[in-house]
XYZ file of C-alpha atoms in Angstrom:
199
model
C 0.297 -20.369 16.243
C 2.704 -20.589 19.191
C 0.851 -18.965 22.100
C 2.404 -19.081 25.543
C 0.971 -18.184 28.918
C 3.485 -16.357 31.075
C 2.695 -17.323 34.632
C -1.047 -16.545 34.836
C -1.251 -14.223 31.816
C -2.653 -15.783 28.649
C -2.649 -13.890 25.319
C -6.042 -12.704 24.063
C -6.861 -12.898 20.341
C -10.189 -11.632 18.982
C -11.965 -14.263 16.849
C -11.847 -12.007 13.759
C -8.085 -11.401 13.989
C -5.543 -13.358 11.973
C -2.263 -14.366 13.606
C 0.132 -16.212 11.310
C 1.104 -19.674 12.574
C 4.785 -18.654 12.825
C 4.097 -15.527 14.912
C 4.743 -15.871 18.655
C 2.507 -14.441 21.388
C 3.728 -14.565 24.975
C 1.911 -13.516 28.141
C 0.148 -10.160 28.419
C -0.787 -9.658 24.768
C -4.155 -8.359 23.557
C -4.999 -8.613 19.844
C -8.160 -6.769 18.771
C -10.797 -7.282 16.104
C -9.721 -7.561 12.471
C -6.013 -7.358 13.306
C -3.368 -8.910 11.042
C -0.189 -10.332 12.631
C 2.358 -11.412 10.027
C 4.832 -14.305 9.792
C 7.580 -14.420 12.441
C 6.260 -11.435 14.384
C 7.142 -11.566 18.094
C 4.728 -10.049 20.634
C 6.338 -10.643 24.003
C 4.262 -9.593 26.990
C 6.539 -10.913 29.728
C 7.433 -7.481 31.126
C 4.831 -4.955 29.948
C 1.503 -5.285 28.134
C 1.338 -5.516 24.330
C -1.830 -4.161 22.680
C -2.881 -4.254 19.025
C -6.141 -2.324 18.752
C -8.896 -3.044 16.227
C -7.971 -2.993 12.540
C -4.239 -2.581 13.114
C -1.537 -4.696 11.530
C 1.982 -5.754 12.449
C 3.824 -7.307 9.559
C 6.542 -9.950 9.028
C 9.477 -10.057 11.465
C 8.230 -7.209 13.661
C 8.934 -7.152 17.397
C 6.831 -5.650 20.176
C 8.177 -5.646 23.733
C 8.376 -3.218 26.650
C 9.623 -2.522 30.136
C 7.678 -3.608 33.196
C 4.735 -1.382 34.012
C 4.443 -0.049 30.452
C 2.056 -0.685 27.583
C 3.340 -0.994 24.022
C 0.360 -0.012 21.898
C -0.649 0.187 18.262
C -3.935 2.090 18.199
C -6.913 1.537 15.879
C -5.900 1.268 12.187
C -2.194 1.490 13.037
C 0.106 0.031 10.384
C 3.521 -1.419 11.276
C 5.782 -2.256 8.321
C 8.035 -5.289 7.892
C 10.832 -5.670 10.426
C 9.905 -2.735 12.670
C 10.603 -2.771 16.422
C 8.342 -1.102 18.990
C 9.538 -0.971 22.608
C 7.344 0.636 25.300
C 6.015 3.026 22.627
C 2.569 4.216 21.557
C 1.614 4.412 17.887
C -1.422 6.646 17.392
C -4.664 5.935 15.615
C -4.164 5.520 11.868
C -0.379 6.033 12.046
C 2.160 4.127 9.954
C 5.620 2.971 11.046
C 7.789 2.166 8.039
C 9.886 -0.925 7.382
C 12.841 -1.608 9.698
C 12.117 1.424 11.875
C 12.703 1.401 15.625
C 10.426 3.306 18.008
C 11.909 3.430 21.506
C 10.713 3.652 25.096
C 8.133 6.286 25.952
C 7.958 7.571 22.375
C 4.535 8.668 21.143
C 3.686 8.834 17.444
C 0.614 11.003 16.944
C -2.524 9.998 15.048
C -2.340 9.820 11.240
C 1.450 10.199 11.293
C 3.974 8.424 9.094
C 7.380 7.248 10.343
C 9.639 6.706 7.341
C 11.418 3.422 6.671
C 14.618 2.808 8.680
C 13.884 5.685 11.057
C 15.138 5.581 14.658
C 12.741 7.332 17.041
C 14.569 8.123 20.286
C 13.197 7.293 23.721
C 10.795 9.922 25.032
C 10.202 11.525 21.617
C 6.729 12.931 21.039
C 5.257 13.768 17.668
C 1.830 15.314 17.202
C -0.910 14.389 14.722
C -0.058 14.137 11.025
C 3.729 14.191 11.606
C 6.046 12.919 8.893
C 9.060 11.632 10.844
C 12.299 10.544 9.159
C 15.986 10.079 9.843
C 18.368 8.804 12.495
C 17.399 10.091 14.951
C 13.837 10.704 13.767
C 12.910 14.350 13.246
C 9.744 16.110 12.148
C 10.071 16.755 8.419
C 6.647 18.253 7.713
C 2.921 17.517 7.987
C 1.473 14.418 6.324
C -0.680 15.485 3.372
C -4.278 14.392 2.807
C -3.096 12.416 -0.236
C -0.436 10.581 1.787
C -2.841 9.736 4.586
C -5.488 8.520 2.133
C -2.843 6.282 0.491
C -1.838 4.946 3.908
C -5.436 4.127 4.815
C -5.944 2.259 1.537
C -2.966 0.085 2.453
C -4.349 -0.474 5.942
C -7.731 -1.479 4.498
C -5.945 -4.038 2.330
C -4.308 -5.523 5.434
C -7.706 -5.657 7.138
C -8.983 -7.534 4.092
C -5.871 -9.726 4.135
C -6.644 -10.774 7.715
C -10.015 -12.105 6.589
C -8.666 -13.657 3.375
C -6.001 -15.480 5.398
C -8.601 -16.759 7.865
C -10.377 -18.542 5.000
C -7.760 -18.951 2.251
C -4.395 -19.664 3.874
C -3.458 -23.291 4.366
C -0.261 -25.258 4.764
C 0.580 -27.282 1.665
C 3.390 -28.995 -0.226
C 5.080 -27.017 -3.028
C 4.545 -27.772 -6.701
C 7.550 -28.859 -8.718
C 6.863 -26.344 -11.504
C 4.408 -23.523 -12.240
C 1.058 -24.449 -13.733
C 0.288 -23.291 -17.290
C -1.437 -19.873 -17.213
C -0.689 -19.525 -13.483
C -2.811 -16.673 -12.068
C -1.524 -13.954 -9.766
C -3.109 -12.863 -6.487
C -5.960 -10.428 -7.189
C -6.196 -7.135 -5.296
C -7.569 -3.668 -5.874
C -4.827 -1.598 -7.539
C -2.726 0.235 -4.928
C 0.606 1.519 -6.191
C 3.555 2.546 -4.000
C 3.274 6.160 -2.896
C 6.133 7.338 -5.130
C 4.240 5.999 -8.179
C 0.905 7.488 -7.175
C 2.166 11.085 -6.876
C 1.544 13.297 -9.880
């Protein structure tokens, strides 16, 4: 993985974390235990500190950056969907930020909250625990249900498992020229999208 010291600050990656080889870590970055960092993620700690706490994940093409003197934080079991941008923001314990969302400076997403896909959370916004936030700009829609939070945590557990599976089972290789006969698919516990799991 491309890891760069910025002046005297060297990124820190816990031995049980998985950082994809195409992700980039620069400077004041701290990656906790069991974290998953996906392909092409950019964690740039050349102004403020970037922190991924234990069990969190930041998926493909995500960006974390912040102003000087600030921390950009994903707390324990936080879940950051593909293409999201976090800038000088704090994502609470167990919260989810949906795909292609942007969470701006000084924003705080409370524990166990869900930020919907393509949401824009304005600078300085604060949302309490179990907030469902959606729209442009992001607004409180309602409280996250127990069912929704349980679904979110199942997805987060799969990413925690993925971190360990990638540590042992991901390797660079040449492509095949055609599929093998009876080609298997990747095996996972069954977790459907939320819209399919609702009665």
